[in-house]
JSON list of C-alpha atoms and ligand atoms in Angstrom, two decimals:
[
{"chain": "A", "resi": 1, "resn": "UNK", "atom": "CA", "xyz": [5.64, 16.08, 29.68]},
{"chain": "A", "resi": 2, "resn": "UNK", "atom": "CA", "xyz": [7.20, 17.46, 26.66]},
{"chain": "A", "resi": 3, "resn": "UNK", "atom": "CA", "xyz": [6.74, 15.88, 23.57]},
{"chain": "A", "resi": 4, "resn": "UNK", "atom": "CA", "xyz": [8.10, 16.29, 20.09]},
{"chain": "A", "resi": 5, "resn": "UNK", "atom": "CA", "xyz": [5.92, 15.60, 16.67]},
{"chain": "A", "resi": 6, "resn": "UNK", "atom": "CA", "xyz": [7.19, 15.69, 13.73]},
{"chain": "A", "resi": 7, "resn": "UNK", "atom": "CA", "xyz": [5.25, 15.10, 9.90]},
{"chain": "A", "resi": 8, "resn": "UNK", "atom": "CA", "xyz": [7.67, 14.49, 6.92]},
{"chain": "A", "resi": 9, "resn": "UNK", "atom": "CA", "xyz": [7.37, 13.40, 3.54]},
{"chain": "A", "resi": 10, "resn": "UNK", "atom": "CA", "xyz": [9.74, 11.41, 1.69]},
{"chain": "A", "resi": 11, "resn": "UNK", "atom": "CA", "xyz": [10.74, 9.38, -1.55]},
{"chain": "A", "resi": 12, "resn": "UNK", "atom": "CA", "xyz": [11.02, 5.63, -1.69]},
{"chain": "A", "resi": 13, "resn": "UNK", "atom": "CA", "xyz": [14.56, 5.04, -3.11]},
{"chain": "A", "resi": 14, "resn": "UNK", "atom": "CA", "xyz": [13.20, 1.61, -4.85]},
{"chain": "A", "resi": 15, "resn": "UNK", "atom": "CA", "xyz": [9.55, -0.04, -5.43]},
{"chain": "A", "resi": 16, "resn": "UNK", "atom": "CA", "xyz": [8.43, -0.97, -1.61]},
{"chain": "A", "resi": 17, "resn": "UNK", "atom": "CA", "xyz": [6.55, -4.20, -2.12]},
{"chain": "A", "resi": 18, "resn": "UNK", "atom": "CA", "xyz": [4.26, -5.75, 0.75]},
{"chain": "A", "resi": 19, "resn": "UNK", "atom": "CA", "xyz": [7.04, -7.57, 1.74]},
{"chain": "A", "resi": 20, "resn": "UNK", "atom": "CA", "xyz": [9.56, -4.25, 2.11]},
{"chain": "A", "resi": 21, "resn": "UNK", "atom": "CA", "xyz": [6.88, -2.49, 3.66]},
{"chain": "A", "resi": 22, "resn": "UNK", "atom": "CA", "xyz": [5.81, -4.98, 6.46]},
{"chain": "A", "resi": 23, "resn": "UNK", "atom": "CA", "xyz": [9.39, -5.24, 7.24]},
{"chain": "A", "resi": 24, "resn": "UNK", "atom": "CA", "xyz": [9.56, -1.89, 7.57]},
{"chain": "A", "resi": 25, "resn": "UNK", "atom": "CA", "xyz": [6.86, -1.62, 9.99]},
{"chain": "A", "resi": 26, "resn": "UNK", "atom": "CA", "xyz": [8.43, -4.72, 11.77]},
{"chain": "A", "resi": 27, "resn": "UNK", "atom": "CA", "xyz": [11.25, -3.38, 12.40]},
{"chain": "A", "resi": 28, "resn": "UNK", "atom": "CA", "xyz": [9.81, 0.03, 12.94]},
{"chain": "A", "resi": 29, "resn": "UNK", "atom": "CA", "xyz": [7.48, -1.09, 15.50]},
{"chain": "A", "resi": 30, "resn": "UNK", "atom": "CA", "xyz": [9.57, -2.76, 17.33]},
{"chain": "A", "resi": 31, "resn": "UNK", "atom": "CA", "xyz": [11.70, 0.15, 17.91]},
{"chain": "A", "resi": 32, "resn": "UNK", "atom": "CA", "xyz": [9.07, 2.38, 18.48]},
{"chain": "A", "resi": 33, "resn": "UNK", "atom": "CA", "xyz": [7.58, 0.35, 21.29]},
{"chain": "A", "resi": 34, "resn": "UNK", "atom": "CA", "xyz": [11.25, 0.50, 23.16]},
{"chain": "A", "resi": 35, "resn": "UNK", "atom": "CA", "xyz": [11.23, 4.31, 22.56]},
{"chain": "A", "resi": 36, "resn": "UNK", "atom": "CA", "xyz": [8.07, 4.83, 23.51]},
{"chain": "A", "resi": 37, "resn": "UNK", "atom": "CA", "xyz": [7.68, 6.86, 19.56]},
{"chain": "A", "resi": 38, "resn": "UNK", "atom": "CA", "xyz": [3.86, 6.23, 18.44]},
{"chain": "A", "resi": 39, "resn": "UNK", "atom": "CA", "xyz": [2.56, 7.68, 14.74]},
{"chain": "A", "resi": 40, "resn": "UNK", "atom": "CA", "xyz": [1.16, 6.24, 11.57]},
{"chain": "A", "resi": 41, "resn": "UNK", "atom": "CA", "xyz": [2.97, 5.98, 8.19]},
{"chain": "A", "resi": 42, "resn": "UNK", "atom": "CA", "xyz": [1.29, 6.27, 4.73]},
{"chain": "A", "resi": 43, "resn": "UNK", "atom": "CA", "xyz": [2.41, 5.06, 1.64]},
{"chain": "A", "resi": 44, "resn": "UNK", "atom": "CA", "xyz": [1.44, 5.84, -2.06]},
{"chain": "A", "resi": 45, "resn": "UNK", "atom": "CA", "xyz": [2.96, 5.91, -4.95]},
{"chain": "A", "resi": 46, "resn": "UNK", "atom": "CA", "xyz": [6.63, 5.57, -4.00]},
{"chain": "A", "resi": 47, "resn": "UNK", "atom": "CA", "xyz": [6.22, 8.22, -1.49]},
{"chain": "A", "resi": 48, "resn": "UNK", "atom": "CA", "xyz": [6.37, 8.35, 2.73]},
{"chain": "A", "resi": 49, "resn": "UNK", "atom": "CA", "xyz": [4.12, 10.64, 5.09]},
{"chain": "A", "resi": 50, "resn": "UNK", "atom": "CA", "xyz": [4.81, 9.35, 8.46]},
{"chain": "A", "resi": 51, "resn": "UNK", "atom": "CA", "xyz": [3.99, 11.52, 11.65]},
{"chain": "A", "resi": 52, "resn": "UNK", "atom": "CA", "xyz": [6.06, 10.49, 14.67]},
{"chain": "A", "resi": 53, "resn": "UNK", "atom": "CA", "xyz": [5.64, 11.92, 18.09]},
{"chain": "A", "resi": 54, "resn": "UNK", "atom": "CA", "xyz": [7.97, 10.86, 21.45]},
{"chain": "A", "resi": 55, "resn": "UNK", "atom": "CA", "xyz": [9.93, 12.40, 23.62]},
{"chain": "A", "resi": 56, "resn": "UNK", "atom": "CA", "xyz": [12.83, 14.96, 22.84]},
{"chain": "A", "resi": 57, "resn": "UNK", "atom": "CA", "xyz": [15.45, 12.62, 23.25]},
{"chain": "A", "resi": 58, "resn": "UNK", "atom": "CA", "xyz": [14.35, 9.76, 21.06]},
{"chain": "A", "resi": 59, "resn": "UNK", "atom": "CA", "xyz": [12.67, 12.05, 18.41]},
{"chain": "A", "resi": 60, "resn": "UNK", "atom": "CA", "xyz": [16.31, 12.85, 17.74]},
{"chain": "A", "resi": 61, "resn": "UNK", "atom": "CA", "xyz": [18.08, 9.75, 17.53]},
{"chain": "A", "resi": 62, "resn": "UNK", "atom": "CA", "xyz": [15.23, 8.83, 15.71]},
{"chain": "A", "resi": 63, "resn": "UNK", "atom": "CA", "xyz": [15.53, 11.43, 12.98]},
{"chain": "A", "resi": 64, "resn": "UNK", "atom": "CA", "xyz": [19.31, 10.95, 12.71]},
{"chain": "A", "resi": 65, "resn": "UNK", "atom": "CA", "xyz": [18.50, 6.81, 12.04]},
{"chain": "A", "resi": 66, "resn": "UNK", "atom": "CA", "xyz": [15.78, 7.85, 9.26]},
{"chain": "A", "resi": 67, "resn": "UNK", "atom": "CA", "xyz": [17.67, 10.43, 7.72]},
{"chain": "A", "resi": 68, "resn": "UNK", "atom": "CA", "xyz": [20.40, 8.13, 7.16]},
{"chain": "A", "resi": 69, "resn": "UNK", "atom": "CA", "xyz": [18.12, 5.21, 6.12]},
{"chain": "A", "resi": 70, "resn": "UNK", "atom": "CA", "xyz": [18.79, 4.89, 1.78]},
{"chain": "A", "resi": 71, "resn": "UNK", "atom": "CA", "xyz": [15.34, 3.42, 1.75]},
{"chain": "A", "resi": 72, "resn": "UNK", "atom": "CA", "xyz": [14.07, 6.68, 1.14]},
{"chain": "A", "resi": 73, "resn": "UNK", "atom": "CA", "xyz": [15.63, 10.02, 0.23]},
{"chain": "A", "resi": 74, "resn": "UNK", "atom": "CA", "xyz": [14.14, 14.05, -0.36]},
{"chain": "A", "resi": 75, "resn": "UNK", "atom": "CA", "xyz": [13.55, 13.55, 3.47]},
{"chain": "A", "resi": 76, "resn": "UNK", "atom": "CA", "xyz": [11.58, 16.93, 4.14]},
{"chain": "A", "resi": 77, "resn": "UNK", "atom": "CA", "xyz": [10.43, 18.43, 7.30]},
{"chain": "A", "resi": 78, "resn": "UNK", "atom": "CA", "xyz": [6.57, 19.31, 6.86]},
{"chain": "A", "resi": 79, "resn": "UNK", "atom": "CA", "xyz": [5.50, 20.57, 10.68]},
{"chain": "A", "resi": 80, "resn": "UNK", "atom": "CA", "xyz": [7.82, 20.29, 13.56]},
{"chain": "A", "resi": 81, "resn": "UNK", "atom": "CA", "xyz": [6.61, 20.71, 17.04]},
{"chain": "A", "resi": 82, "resn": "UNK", "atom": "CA", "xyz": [6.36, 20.70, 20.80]},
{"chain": "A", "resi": 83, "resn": "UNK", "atom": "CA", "xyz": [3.28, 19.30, 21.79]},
{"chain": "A", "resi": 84, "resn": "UNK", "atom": "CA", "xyz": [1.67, 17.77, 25.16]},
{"chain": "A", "resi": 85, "resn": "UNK", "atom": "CA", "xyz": [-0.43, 15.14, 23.77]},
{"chain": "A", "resi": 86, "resn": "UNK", "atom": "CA", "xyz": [-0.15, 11.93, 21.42]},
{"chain": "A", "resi": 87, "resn": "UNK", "atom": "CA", "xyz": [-2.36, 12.25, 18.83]},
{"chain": "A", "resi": 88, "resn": "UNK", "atom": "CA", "xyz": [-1.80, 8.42, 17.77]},
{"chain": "A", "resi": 89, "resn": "UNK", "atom": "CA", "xyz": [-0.92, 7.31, 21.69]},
{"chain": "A", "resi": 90, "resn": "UNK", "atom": "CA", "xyz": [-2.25, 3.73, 20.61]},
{"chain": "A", "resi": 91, "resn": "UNK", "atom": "CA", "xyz": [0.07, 3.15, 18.09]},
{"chain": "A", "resi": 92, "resn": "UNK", "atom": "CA", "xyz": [3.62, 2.55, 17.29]},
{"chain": "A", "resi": 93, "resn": "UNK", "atom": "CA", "xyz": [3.31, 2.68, 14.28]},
{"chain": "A", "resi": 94, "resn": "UNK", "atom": "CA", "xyz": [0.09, 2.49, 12.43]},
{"chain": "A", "resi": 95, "resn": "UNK", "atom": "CA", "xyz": [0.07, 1.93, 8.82]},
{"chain": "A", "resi": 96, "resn": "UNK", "atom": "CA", "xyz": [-2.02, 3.34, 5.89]},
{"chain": "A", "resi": 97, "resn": "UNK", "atom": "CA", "xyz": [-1.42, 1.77, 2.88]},
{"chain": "A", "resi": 98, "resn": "UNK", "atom": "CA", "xyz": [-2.88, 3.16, -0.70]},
{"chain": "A", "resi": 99, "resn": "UNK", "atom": "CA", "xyz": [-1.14, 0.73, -3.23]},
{"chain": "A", "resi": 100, "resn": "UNK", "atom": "CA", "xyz": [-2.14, -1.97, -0.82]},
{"chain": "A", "resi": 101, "resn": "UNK", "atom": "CA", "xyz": [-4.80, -1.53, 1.33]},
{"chain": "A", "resi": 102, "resn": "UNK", "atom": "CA", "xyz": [-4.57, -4.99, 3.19]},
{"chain": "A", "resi": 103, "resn": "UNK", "atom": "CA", "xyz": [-1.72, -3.47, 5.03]},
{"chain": "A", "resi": 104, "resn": "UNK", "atom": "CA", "xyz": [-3.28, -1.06, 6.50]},
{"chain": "A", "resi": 105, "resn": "UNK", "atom": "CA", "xyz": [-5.25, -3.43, 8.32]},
{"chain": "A", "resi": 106, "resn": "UNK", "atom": "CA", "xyz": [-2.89, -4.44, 10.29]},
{"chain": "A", "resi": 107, "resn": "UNK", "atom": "CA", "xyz": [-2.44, -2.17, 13.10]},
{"chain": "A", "resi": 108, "resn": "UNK", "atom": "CA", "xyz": [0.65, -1.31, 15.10]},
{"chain": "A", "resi": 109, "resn": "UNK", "atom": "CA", "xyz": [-0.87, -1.14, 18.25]},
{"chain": "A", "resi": 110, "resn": "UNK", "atom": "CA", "xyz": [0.89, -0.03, 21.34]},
{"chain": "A", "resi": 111, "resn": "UNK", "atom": "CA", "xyz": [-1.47, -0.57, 24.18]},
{"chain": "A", "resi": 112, "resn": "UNK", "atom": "CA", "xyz": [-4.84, -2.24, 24.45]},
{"chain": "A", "resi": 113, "resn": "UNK", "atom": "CA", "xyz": [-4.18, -5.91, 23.22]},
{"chain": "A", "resi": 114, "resn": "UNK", "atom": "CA", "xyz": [-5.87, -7.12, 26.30]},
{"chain": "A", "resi": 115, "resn": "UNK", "atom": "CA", "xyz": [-8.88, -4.84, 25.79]},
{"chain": "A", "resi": 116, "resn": "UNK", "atom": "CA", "xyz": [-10.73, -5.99, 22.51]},
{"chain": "A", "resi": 117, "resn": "UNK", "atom": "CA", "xyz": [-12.72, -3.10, 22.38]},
{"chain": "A", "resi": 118, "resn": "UNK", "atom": "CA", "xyz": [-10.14, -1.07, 21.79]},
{"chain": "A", "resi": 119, "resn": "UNK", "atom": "CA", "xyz": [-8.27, -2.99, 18.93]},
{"chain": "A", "resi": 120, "resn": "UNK", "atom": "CA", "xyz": [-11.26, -3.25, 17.08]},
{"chain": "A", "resi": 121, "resn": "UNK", "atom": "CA", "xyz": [-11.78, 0.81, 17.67]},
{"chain": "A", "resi": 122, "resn": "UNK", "atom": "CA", "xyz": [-8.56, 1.53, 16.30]},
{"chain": "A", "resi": 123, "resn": "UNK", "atom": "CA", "xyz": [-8.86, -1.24, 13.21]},
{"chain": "A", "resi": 124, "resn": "UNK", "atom": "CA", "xyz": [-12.38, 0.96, 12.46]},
{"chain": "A", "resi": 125, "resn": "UNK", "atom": "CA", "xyz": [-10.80, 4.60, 12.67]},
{"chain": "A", "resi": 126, "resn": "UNK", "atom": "CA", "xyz": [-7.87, 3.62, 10.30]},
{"chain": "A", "resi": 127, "resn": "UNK", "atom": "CA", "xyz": [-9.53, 4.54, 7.22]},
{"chain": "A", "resi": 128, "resn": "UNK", "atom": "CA", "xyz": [-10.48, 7.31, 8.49]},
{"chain": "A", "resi": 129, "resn": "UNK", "atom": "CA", "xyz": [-7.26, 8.20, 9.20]},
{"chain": "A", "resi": 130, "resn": "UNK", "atom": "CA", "xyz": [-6.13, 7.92, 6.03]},
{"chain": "A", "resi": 131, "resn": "UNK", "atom": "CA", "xyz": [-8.74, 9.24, 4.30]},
{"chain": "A", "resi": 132, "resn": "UNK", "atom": "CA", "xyz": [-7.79, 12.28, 6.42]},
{"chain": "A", "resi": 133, "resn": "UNK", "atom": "CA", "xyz": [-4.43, 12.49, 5.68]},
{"chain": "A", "resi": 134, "resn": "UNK", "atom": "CA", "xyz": [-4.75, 12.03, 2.04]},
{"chain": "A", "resi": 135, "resn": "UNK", "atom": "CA", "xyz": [-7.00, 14.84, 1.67]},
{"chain": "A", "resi": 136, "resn": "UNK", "atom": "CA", "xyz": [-4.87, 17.20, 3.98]},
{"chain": "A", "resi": 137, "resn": "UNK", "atom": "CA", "xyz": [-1.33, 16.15, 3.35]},
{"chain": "A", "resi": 138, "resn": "UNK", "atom": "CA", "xyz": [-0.90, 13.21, 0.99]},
{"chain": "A", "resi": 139, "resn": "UNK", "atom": "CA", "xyz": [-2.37, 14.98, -2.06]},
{"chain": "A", "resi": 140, "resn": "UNK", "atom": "CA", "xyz": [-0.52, 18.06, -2.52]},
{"chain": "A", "resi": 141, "resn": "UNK", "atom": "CA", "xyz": [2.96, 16.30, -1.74]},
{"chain": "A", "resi": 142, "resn": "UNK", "atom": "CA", "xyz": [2.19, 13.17, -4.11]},
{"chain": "A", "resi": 143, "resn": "UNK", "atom": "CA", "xyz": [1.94, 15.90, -6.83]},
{"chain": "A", "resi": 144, "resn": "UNK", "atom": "CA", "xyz": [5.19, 17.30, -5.51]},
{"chain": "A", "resi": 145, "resn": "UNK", "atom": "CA", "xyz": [3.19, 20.68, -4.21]},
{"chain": "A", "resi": 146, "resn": "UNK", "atom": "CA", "xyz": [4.85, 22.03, -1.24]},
{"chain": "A", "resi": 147, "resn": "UNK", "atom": "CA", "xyz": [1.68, 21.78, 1.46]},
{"chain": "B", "resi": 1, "resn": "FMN", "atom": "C1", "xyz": [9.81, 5.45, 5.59]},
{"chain": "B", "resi": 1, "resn": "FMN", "atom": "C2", "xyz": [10.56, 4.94, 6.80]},
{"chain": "B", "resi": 1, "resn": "FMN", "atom": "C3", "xyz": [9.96, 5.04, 8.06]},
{"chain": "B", "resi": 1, "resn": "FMN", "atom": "C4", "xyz": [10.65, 4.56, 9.20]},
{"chain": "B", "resi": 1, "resn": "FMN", "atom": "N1", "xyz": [10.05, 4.67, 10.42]},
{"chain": "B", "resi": 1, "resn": "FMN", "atom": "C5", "xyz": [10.73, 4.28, 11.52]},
{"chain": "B", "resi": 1, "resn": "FMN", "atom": "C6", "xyz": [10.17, 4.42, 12.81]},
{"chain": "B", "resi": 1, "resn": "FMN", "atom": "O1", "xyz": [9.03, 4.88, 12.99]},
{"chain": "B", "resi": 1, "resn": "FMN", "atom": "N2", "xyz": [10.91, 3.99, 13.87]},
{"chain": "B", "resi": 1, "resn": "FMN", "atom": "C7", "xyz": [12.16, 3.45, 13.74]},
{"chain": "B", "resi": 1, "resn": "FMN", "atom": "O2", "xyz": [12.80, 3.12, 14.74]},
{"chain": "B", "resi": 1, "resn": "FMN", "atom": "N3", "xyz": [12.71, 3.30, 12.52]},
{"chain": "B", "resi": 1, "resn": "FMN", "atom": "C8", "xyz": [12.03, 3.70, 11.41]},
{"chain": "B", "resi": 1, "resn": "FMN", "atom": "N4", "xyz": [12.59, 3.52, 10.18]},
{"chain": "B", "resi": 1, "resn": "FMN", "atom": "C9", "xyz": [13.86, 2.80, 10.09]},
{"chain": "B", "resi": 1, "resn": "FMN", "atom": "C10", "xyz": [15.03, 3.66, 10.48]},
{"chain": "B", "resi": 1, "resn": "FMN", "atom": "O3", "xyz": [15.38, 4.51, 9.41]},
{"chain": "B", "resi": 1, "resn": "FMN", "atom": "C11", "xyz": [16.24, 2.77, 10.87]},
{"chain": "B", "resi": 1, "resn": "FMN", "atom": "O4", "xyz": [16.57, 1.90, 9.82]},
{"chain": "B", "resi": 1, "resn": "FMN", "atom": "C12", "xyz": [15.92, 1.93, 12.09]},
{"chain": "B", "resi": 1, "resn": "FMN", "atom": "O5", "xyz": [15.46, 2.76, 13.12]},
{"chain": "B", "resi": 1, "resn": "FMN", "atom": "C13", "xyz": [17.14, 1.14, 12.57]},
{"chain": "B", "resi": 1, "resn": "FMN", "atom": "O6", "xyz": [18.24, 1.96, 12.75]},
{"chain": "B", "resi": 1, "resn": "FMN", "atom": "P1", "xyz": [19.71, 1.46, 12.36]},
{"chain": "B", "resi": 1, "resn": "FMN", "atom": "O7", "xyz": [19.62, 1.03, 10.92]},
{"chain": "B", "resi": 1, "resn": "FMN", "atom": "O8", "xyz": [20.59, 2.64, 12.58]},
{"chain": "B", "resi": 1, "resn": "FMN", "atom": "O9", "xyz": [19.99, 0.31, 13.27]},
{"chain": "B", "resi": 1, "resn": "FMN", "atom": "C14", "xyz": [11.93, 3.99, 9.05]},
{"chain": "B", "resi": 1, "resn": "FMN", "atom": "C15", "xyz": [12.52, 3.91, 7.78]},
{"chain": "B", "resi": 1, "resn": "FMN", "atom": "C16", "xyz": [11.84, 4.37, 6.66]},
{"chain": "B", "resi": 1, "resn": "FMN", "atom": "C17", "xyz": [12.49, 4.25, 5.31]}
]
């Protein structure tokens, strides 16, 4: 099946607190799980990466929801694709956190609750995660560097 994944960065429009950003991911989650839209969101600094990937359909009405959201703004479009597979198929929305790390602890998991191994996988590779994405993406757009 055809899927669409799409990285963008944006701009918090005020300070996201624990509180804002676990609603957020509440809400976000909850969503995502109906649509069937997995990815991971990062957070530093004021400013959004979040990688979604779902199917053509939902990847739009998603987009149209977050580009209207005043949340965030300087929504921008960083890799846009067709792409077979789910690189995050676990999650709905898994969170990495820089300003608060305790959040991104707390997975969004999609699958898996009933196999522990798994959760406790995922809960391990998050920092990874992160650490990967702040090298390759974060950095650059935190210092407002086109990547
Ligand atoms: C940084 C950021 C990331 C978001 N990520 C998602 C997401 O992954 N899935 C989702 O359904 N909504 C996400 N939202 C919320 C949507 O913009 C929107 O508020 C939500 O989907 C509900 O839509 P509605 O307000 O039109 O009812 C995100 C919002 C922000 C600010």
């Amino acid at each position: 099946m055809k899927l669409r994944r799409i990285v963008y960065t944006s701009k918090a429009c005020k300070d996201f607190n624990k509180r804002d950003l676990l609603d957020l991911l509440h809400d976000s989650r909850a969503y995502n799980t109906l649509d069937n839209i997995s990815g991971v969101l990062v957070h530093k600094d004021g400013y959004f990466l979040q990688i979604i990937e779902g199917e053509l359909n939902k990847m739009t009405e998603l987009l149209e929801r977050l580009v209207k959201d005043s949340r965030h703004t300087d929504f921008k479009i960083l890799n846009d694709s067709i792409v077979k597979n789910r690189l995050f198929s676990n999650w709905s929305m898994g969170c990495a956190d820089f300003n608060d790390p305790s959040i991104s602890m707390i997975p969004g998991i999609l699958h898996g609750f009933e196999n522990p191994n798994l959760s406790n996988e995922l809960i391990n590779q998050l920092p990874e995660i992160a650490d990967y994405l702040h090298t390759h993406l974060t950095h650059q757009q935190v210092n407002g560097t086109q990547v």
